[in-house]
Amino acid sequence: MKQHLGIKSPAFSQAGEAAGDFKLSNHGLKNLNRVYWNLPEPSLYEEVIFRGEGHIASNGPLIVNTGKHTARAANDKFVVKEESTADKIWWGQYNRPFSQDKFNALLNRMAAFLQDRDVFVQDCYAGADPEYRLPVRIITEYAWHNLFARNMFIQPRTMEEMRRHIPEFTVLAVPSFQASPAIDDTGSGTFIVLNFAQRMVLIGGTGYGGEIKKSIFTVMNYLLPLREVMSMHCSANVGTDGDVALFFGLSGTGKTTLSADPQRKLIGDDEHGWSDEGIFNIEGGCYAKVIRLSSQAEPEIFACTRKFGTILENVIYDPYSRNLDLDDDSFTENTRASYPLEFIENALPGKKAGHPKNIILLTCDASGVMPPISRLTPDQAIYHFISGYTSKVSGTEIDLGLEPEITFSTCFGAPFMVHHPYYYAALLKSKIIKHDVDCWLVNTGWTGGPYGIGKRISIHYTRTLLNAALSGKLKEVEYETDKVFGFQIPKKCEGVPDKVLNPVNTWPDKNRYASKYNQLASQFIENFKKFADGCPAEIIAAGPKRIT
């Protein structure tokens, strides 16, 4: 590269101006070439262009390509199994055990790989509430990954704060370093390894920015509940009366889109904590899907794709005009935008607010049988929270096909959960009851038939129903009890046709609808058997019943 030819990079002279007193040698990193400490956005832009990592698009966003991995590699995540945490972790599909010796060997080889190479450092925080925030350090091989970290986490306010920053967790992200499965006991050259004892995360073999963000979220999902703080994969906003709403859901269910409401202040779009004082954002930025983004339906997010400081991952653009084509999915369906929360005009500056008044559980039902909105009891809400039913939309994780794939992701984020699901569920239920929270299940998926036959529920109808729920108007209408799931379905909502409210009325073949609904109920029941031993009887009873 240019720096190895003796050509100084644009920020060469400023690389150490914001250096922390807690040096990289404390992480085992020595004999590095140049360390670029806490560079601001313009400097990181220049470094990205200098190193050929990306391009500047029309109006100023930075376009990057994440390489082979355009989504999270959930099957390549491991957790070091050691004495201090072994009995607290929910070992299984997403928390695969990794030996301490293998971790140390992997870290040593990564450190050797980085010798005589440049690295970038961002010292920042996870958690907007100072009482529960975690000082983190993100060390990256790529300049654009450092800008990503700067967007997604909370920045120190002064140069002195940066200098005195001591990280309590560190991420080392080196995409060009590949693991050796035969030596490292990984499944491939890609790896994300968390070590709670050494307070460190190692990432290699993938350039997908989301791995950095989600690794710290996984860390917070372990640490916060130990302090009786509920950690949540949800977006959050607050109305003019201080009424907070939480939106739980997997990627692709509308979590980011629906929380970006111009009539309400955005607290955050993806990760939050719920303490005895209220809700706080874990992050400092947003990471929104932008494929086929509409300026009419999602004006706030659309505007962010036209701003200096935004990173656009894998977005197609015209190389001459530099104009974006957000409709082009030829590279991946999972195109993303990373930007500071403040880019949303109605974002809440402090990133924290009071206790929720409403909880929305979002699902993208590809079966086409779930109602667009239904009211839940606390026990039903916990049943659906543990189940985490939705349809994975292509692109969110690697190896997904074009059609939505029905899945159950416990707590609406199984890959990021570290404790047993009911550990989170019990904490959530206690807070729902204590603060008298209204709970709703919202389907942003299909109606009138399954995927391929029916059509996606209108976002206009979804927003209308949500507004009615959040304002309290939907509590005043008449309801009917669903025969399968037992939740309450409203019979009317101003601005939405009555026919839409109960999906049985949108299917041309009522018998086929009943069969499909019964099939979905069976899948719920079968899935919940995995949690039956750890859940109280009233939660199990809150699930669906097969009909004949």
mmCIF file of N, CA and C in Angstrom, residues 157-236:
data_model
loop_
_atom_site.group_PDB
_atom_site.id
_atom_site.type_symbol
_atom_site.label_atom_id
_atom_site.label_comp_id
_atom_site.label_asym_id
_atom_site.label_seq_id
_atom_site.Cartn_x
_atom_site.Cartn_y
_atom_site.Cartn_z
ATOM 1 N N ARG A 157 -16.703 13.537 25.176
ATOM 2 C CA ARG A 157 -17.024 14.935 24.858
ATOM 3 C C ARG A 157 -15.795 15.826 24.737
ATOM 4 N N THR A 158 -14.703 15.438 25.368
ATOM 5 C CA THR A 158 -13.528 16.317 25.375
ATOM 6 C C THR A 158 -12.263 15.524 25.054
ATOM 7 N N MET A 159 -11.211 16.250 24.678
ATOM 8 C CA MET A 159 -9.916 15.630 24.438
ATOM 9 C C MET A 159 -9.374 14.986 25.713
ATOM 10 N N GLU A 160 -9.609 15.626 26.848
ATOM 11 C CA GLU A 160 -9.149 15.085 28.120
ATOM 12 C C GLU A 160 -9.847 13.763 28.431
ATOM 13 N N GLU A 161 -11.141 13.682 28.119
ATOM 14 C CA GLU A 161 -11.887 12.449 28.355
ATOM 15 C C GLU A 161 -11.348 11.314 27.482
ATOM 16 N N MET A 162 -10.982 11.635 26.243
ATOM 17 C CA MET A 162 -10.391 10.629 25.367
ATOM 18 C C MET A 162 -9.047 10.162 25.915
ATOM 19 N N ARG A 163 -8.262 11.091 26.408
ATOM 20 C CA ARG A 163 -6.933 10.747 26.906
ATOM 21 C C ARG A 163 -7.015 9.823 28.122
ATOM 22 N N ARG A 164 -7.998 10.052 28.981
ATOM 23 C CA ARG A 164 -8.119 9.291 30.226
ATOM 24 C C ARG A 164 -8.980 8.037 30.082
ATOM 25 N N HIS A 165 -9.455 7.778 28.880
ATOM 26 C CA HIS A 165 -10.368 6.655 28.628
ATOM 27 C C HIS A 165 -9.675 5.311 28.911
ATOM 28 N N ILE A 166 -10.294 4.492 29.757
ATOM 29 C CA ILE A 166 -9.790 3.142 30.024
ATOM 30 C C ILE A 166 -10.885 2.159 29.625
ATOM 31 N N PRO A 167 -10.688 1.397 28.553
ATOM 32 C CA PRO A 167 -11.753 0.505 28.072
ATOM 33 C C PRO A 167 -12.008 -0.656 29.017
ATOM 34 N N GLU A 168 -13.296 -0.974 29.166
ATOM 35 C CA GLU A 168 -13.688 -2.156 29.934
ATOM 36 C C GLU A 168 -14.021 -3.321 29.012
ATOM 37 N N PHE A 169 -14.095 -3.047 27.712
ATOM 38 C CA PHE A 169 -14.202 -4.094 26.702
ATOM 39 C C PHE A 169 -13.565 -3.570 25.427
ATOM 40 N N THR A 170 -12.861 -4.455 24.722
ATOM 41 C CA THR A 170 -12.129 -4.057 23.518
ATOM 42 C C THR A 170 -12.490 -4.981 22.373
ATOM 43 N N VAL A 171 -12.727 -4.397 21.190
ATOM 44 C CA VAL A 171 -12.964 -5.159 19.968
ATOM 45 C C VAL A 171 -11.761 -4.992 19.057
ATOM 46 N N LEU A 172 -11.234 -6.104 18.576
ATOM 47 C CA LEU A 172 -10.146 -6.098 17.605
ATOM 48 C C LEU A 172 -10.685 -6.695 16.311
ATOM 49 N N ALA A 173 -10.867 -5.844 15.283
ATOM 50 C CA ALA A 173 -11.472 -6.264 14.011
ATOM 51 C C ALA A 173 -10.437 -6.190 12.894
ATOM 52 N N VAL A 174 -10.053 -7.370 12.375
ATOM 53 C CA VAL A 174 -9.020 -7.460 11.337
ATOM 54 C C VAL A 174 -9.554 -8.339 10.209
ATOM 55 N N PRO A 175 -10.299 -7.771 9.259
ATOM 56 C CA PRO A 175 -10.944 -8.576 8.216
ATOM 57 C C PRO A 175 -9.992 -9.407 7.366
ATOM 58 N N SER A 176 -8.787 -8.908 7.106
ATOM 59 C CA SER A 176 -7.893 -9.646 6.210
ATOM 60 C C SER A 176 -7.172 -10.793 6.910
ATOM 61 N N PHE A 177 -7.364 -10.924 8.224
ATOM 62 C CA PHE A 177 -6.787 -12.065 8.945
ATOM 63 C C PHE A 177 -7.798 -13.209 8.943
ATOM 64 N N GLN A 178 -7.361 -14.367 8.461
ATOM 65 C CA GLN A 178 -8.216 -15.545 8.393
ATOM 66 C C GLN A 178 -7.786 -16.564 9.441
ATOM 67 N N ALA A 179 -8.786 -17.147 10.103
ATOM 68 C CA ALA A 179 -8.487 -18.242 11.027
ATOM 69 C C ALA A 179 -8.154 -19.504 10.235
ATOM 70 N N SER A 180 -7.506 -20.431 10.894
ATOM 71 C CA SER A 180 -7.244 -21.756 10.324
ATOM 72 C C SER A 180 -8.108 -22.754 11.082
ATOM 73 N N PRO A 181 -9.186 -23.263 10.477
ATOM 74 C CA PRO A 181 -10.087 -24.165 11.210
ATOM 75 C C PRO A 181 -9.371 -25.347 11.853
ATOM 76 N N ALA A 182 -8.361 -25.873 11.189
ATOM 77 C CA ALA A 182 -7.646 -27.028 11.741
ATOM 78 C C ALA A 182 -6.869 -26.660 13.000
ATOM 79 N N ILE A 183 -6.390 -25.424 13.059
ATOM 80 C CA ILE A 183 -5.594 -24.973 14.202
ATOM 81 C C ILE A 183 -6.464 -24.325 15.272
ATOM 82 N N ASP A 184 -7.441 -23.515 14.827
ATOM 83 C CA ASP A 184 -8.195 -22.665 15.750
ATOM 84 C C ASP A 184 -9.526 -23.246 16.214
ATOM 85 N N ASP A 185 -9.933 -24.390 15.662
ATOM 86 C CA ASP A 185 -11.235 -24.993 15.997
ATOM 87 C C ASP A 185 -12.403 -24.100 15.604
ATOM 88 N N THR A 186 -12.236 -23.319 14.550
ATOM 89 C CA THR A 186 -13.343 -22.539 13.990
ATOM 90 C C THR A 186 -13.968 -23.336 12.847
ATOM 91 N N GLY A 187 -15.143 -22.883 12.404
ATOM 92 C CA GLY A 187 -15.802 -23.570 11.302
ATOM 93 C C GLY A 187 -15.312 -23.128 9.946
ATOM 94 N N SER A 188 -14.677 -21.966 9.910
ATOM 95 C CA SER A 188 -14.179 -21.403 8.653
ATOM 96 C C SER A 188 -13.088 -20.391 8.986
ATOM 97 N N GLY A 189 -12.669 -19.637 7.995
ATOM 98 C CA GLY A 189 -11.696 -18.583 8.237
ATOM 99 C C GLY A 189 -12.280 -17.387 8.955
ATOM 100 N N THR A 190 -13.603 -17.328 9.022
ATOM 101 C CA THR A 190 -14.303 -16.222 9.686
ATOM 102 C C THR A 190 -14.544 -16.561 11.145
ATOM 103 N N PHE A 191 -14.418 -15.567 12.021
ATOM 104 C CA PHE A 191 -14.646 -15.821 13.442
ATOM 105 C C PHE A 191 -15.037 -14.542 14.160
ATOM 106 N N ILE A 192 -15.904 -14.687 15.146
ATOM 107 C CA ILE A 192 -16.243 -13.649 16.116
ATOM 108 C C ILE A 192 -16.175 -14.345 17.466
ATOM 109 N N VAL A 193 -15.175 -14.038 18.273
ATOM 110 C CA VAL A 193 -14.945 -14.746 19.538
ATOM 111 C C VAL A 193 -14.999 -13.749 20.689
ATOM 112 N N LEU A 194 -15.915 -13.994 21.638
ATOM 113 C CA LEU A 194 -16.066 -13.137 22.812
ATOM 114 C C LEU A 194 -15.410 -13.796 24.017
ATOM 115 N N ASN A 195 -14.673 -13.009 24.763
ATOM 116 C CA ASN A 195 -14.036 -13.495 25.980
ATOM 117 C C ASN A 195 -14.407 -12.548 27.121
ATOM 118 N N PHE A 196 -15.331 -12.997 27.998
ATOM 119 C CA PHE A 196 -15.813 -12.138 29.078
ATOM 120 C C PHE A 196 -14.789 -11.998 30.198
ATOM 121 N N ALA A 197 -13.943 -12.988 30.361
ATOM 122 C CA ALA A 197 -12.916 -12.890 31.403
ATOM 123 C C ALA A 197 -11.854 -11.868 31.017
ATOM 124 N N GLN A 198 -11.404 -11.887 29.755
ATOM 125 C CA GLN A 198 -10.385 -10.957 29.295
ATOM 126 C C GLN A 198 -10.978 -9.677 28.713
ATOM 127 N N ARG A 199 -12.321 -9.621 28.691
ATOM 128 C CA ARG A 199 -13.022 -8.426 28.226
ATOM 129 C C ARG A 199 -12.558 -8.024 26.823
ATOM 130 N N MET A 200 -12.647 -8.971 25.898
ATOM 131 C CA MET A 200 -12.148 -8.722 24.559
ATOM 132 C C MET A 200 -12.960 -9.502 23.539
ATOM 133 N N VAL A 201 -13.098 -8.923 22.341
ATOM 134 C CA VAL A 201 -13.748 -9.577 21.209
ATOM 135 C C VAL A 201 -12.769 -9.584 20.047
ATOM 136 N N LEU A 202 -12.610 -10.740 19.418
ATOM 137 C CA LEU A 202 -11.766 -10.867 18.234
ATOM 138 C C LEU A 202 -12.654 -11.122 17.023
ATOM 139 N N ILE A 203 -12.445 -10.338 15.958
ATOM 140 C CA ILE A 203 -13.215 -10.494 14.715
ATOM 141 C C ILE A 203 -12.232 -10.603 13.559
ATOM 142 N N GLY A 204 -12.401 -11.617 12.733
ATOM 143 C CA GLY A 204 -11.544 -11.770 11.568
ATOM 144 C C GLY A 204 -12.280 -12.459 10.435
ATOM 145 N N GLY A 205 -11.773 -12.282 9.219
ATOM 146 C CA GLY A 205 -12.340 -12.966 8.068
ATOM 147 C C GLY A 205 -13.626 -12.377 7.533
ATOM 148 N N THR A 206 -14.064 -11.244 8.068
ATOM 149 C CA THR A 206 -15.285 -10.589 7.584
ATOM 150 C C THR A 206 -15.151 -9.077 7.685
ATOM 151 N N GLY A 207 -15.616 -8.386 6.641
ATOM 152 C CA GLY A 207 -15.606 -6.929 6.636
ATOM 153 C C GLY A 207 -16.954 -6.328 6.947
ATOM 154 N N TYR A 208 -17.943 -7.153 7.260
ATOM 155 C CA TYR A 208 -19.293 -6.651 7.537
ATOM 156 C C TYR A 208 -19.300 -5.847 8.835
ATOM 157 N N GLY A 209 -19.660 -4.562 8.745
ATOM 158 C CA GLY A 209 -19.607 -3.672 9.903
ATOM 159 C C GLY A 209 -20.498 -4.099 11.048
ATOM 160 N N GLY A 210 -21.607 -4.763 10.730
ATOM 161 C CA GLY A 210 -22.549 -5.164 11.760
ATOM 162 C C GLY A 210 -21.965 -6.081 12.813
ATOM 163 N N GLU A 211 -20.883 -6.794 12.490
ATOM 164 C CA GLU A 211 -20.270 -7.675 13.484
ATOM 165 C C GLU A 211 -19.697 -6.871 14.650
ATOM 166 N N ILE A 212 -19.145 -5.690 14.371
ATOM 167 C CA ILE A 212 -18.606 -4.834 15.428
ATOM 168 C C ILE A 212 -19.719 -4.368 16.348
ATOM 169 N N LYS A 213 -20.773 -3.878 15.757
ATOM 170 C CA LYS A 213 -21.915 -3.367 16.509
ATOM 171 C C LYS A 213 -22.562 -4.457 17.366
ATOM 172 N N LYS A 214 -22.822 -5.607 16.761
ATOM 173 C CA LYS A 214 -23.550 -6.665 17.464
ATOM 174 C C LYS A 214 -22.689 -7.376 18.505
ATOM 175 N N SER A 215 -21.376 -7.350 18.340
ATOM 176 C CA SER A 215 -20.540 -7.985 19.364
ATOM 177 C C SER A 215 -20.638 -7.212 20.680
ATOM 178 N N ILE A 216 -20.649 -5.885 20.596
ATOM 179 C CA ILE A 216 -20.796 -5.083 21.820
ATOM 180 C C ILE A 216 -22.208 -5.210 22.382
ATOM 181 N N PHE A 217 -23.207 -5.329 21.523
ATOM 182 C CA PHE A 217 -24.571 -5.552 22.003
ATOM 183 C C PHE A 217 -24.646 -6.872 22.767
ATOM 184 N N THR A 218 -23.987 -7.903 22.249
ATOM 185 C CA THR A 218 -23.945 -9.193 22.945
ATOM 186 C C THR A 218 -23.303 -9.043 24.317
ATOM 187 N N VAL A 219 -22.249 -8.263 24.393
ATOM 188 C CA VAL A 219 -21.588 -7.995 25.673
ATOM 189 C C VAL A 219 -22.563 -7.328 26.647
ATOM 190 N N MET A 220 -23.283 -6.322 26.161
ATOM 191 C CA MET A 220 -24.241 -5.621 27.030
ATOM 192 C C MET A 220 -25.393 -6.540 27.438
ATOM 193 N N ASN A 221 -25.757 -7.480 26.561
ATOM 194 C CA ASN A 221 -26.807 -8.435 26.897
ATOM 195 C C ASN A 221 -26.383 -9.385 28.014
ATOM 196 N N TYR A 222 -25.098 -9.505 28.212
ATOM 197 C CA TYR A 222 -24.598 -10.307 29.324
ATOM 198 C C TYR A 222 -24.491 -9.463 30.601
ATOM 199 N N LEU A 223 -23.923 -8.284 30.478
ATOM 200 C CA LEU A 223 -23.597 -7.480 31.652
ATOM 201 C C LEU A 223 -24.813 -6.793 32.282
ATOM 202 N N LEU A 224 -25.684 -6.186 31.469
ATOM 203 C CA LEU A 224 -26.778 -5.378 32.027
ATOM 204 C C LEU A 224 -27.762 -6.180 32.879
ATOM 205 N N PRO A 225 -28.245 -7.367 32.418
ATOM 206 C CA PRO A 225 -29.196 -8.101 33.257
ATOM 207 C C PRO A 225 -28.628 -8.513 34.610
ATOM 208 N N LEU A 226 -27.320 -8.657 34.708
ATOM 209 C CA LEU A 226 -26.709 -8.980 35.996
ATOM 210 C C LEU A 226 -26.895 -7.838 36.989
ATOM 211 N N ARG A 227 -27.233 -6.639 36.461
ATOM 212 C CA ARG A 227 -27.499 -5.467 37.311
ATOM 213 C C ARG A 227 -28.994 -5.130 37.337
ATOM 214 N N GLU A 228 -29.842 -6.114 36.958
ATOM 215 C CA GLU A 228 -31.292 -5.943 36.932
ATOM 216 C C GLU A 228 -31.740 -4.902 35.904
ATOM 217 N N VAL A 229 -30.937 -4.710 34.871
ATOM 218 C CA VAL A 229 -31.299 -3.820 33.763
ATOM 219 C C VAL A 229 -31.637 -4.690 32.562
ATOM 220 N N MET A 230 -32.822 -4.502 31.999
ATOM 221 C CA MET A 230 -33.257 -5.292 30.855
ATOM 222 C C MET A 230 -32.571 -4.775 29.600
ATOM 223 N N SER A 231 -31.825 -5.646 28.924
ATOM 224 C CA SER A 231 -31.210 -5.288 27.643
ATOM 225 C C SER A 231 -32.113 -5.808 26.522
ATOM 226 N N MET A 232 -32.320 -4.983 25.487
ATOM 227 C CA MET A 232 -33.375 -5.305 24.521
ATOM 228 C C MET A 232 -32.952 -5.015 23.090
ATOM 229 N N HIS A 233 -33.290 -5.948 22.201
ATOM 230 C CA HIS A 233 -33.130 -5.734 20.767
ATOM 231 C C HIS A 233 -34.403 -5.045 20.289
ATOM 232 N N CYS A 234 -34.437 -3.734 20.430
ATOM 233 C CA CYS A 234 -35.651 -2.985 20.113
ATOM 234 C C CYS A 234 -35.298 -1.557 19.746
ATOM 235 N N SER A 235 -36.202 -0.925 19.033
ATOM 236 C CA SER A 235 -36.115 0.519 18.828
ATOM 237 C C SER A 235 -37.026 1.186 19.845
ATOM 238 N N ALA A 236 -36.869 2.505 20.001
ATOM 239 C CA ALA A 236 -37.667 3.210 21.007
ATOM 240 C C ALA A 236 -37.878 4.654 20.587
#
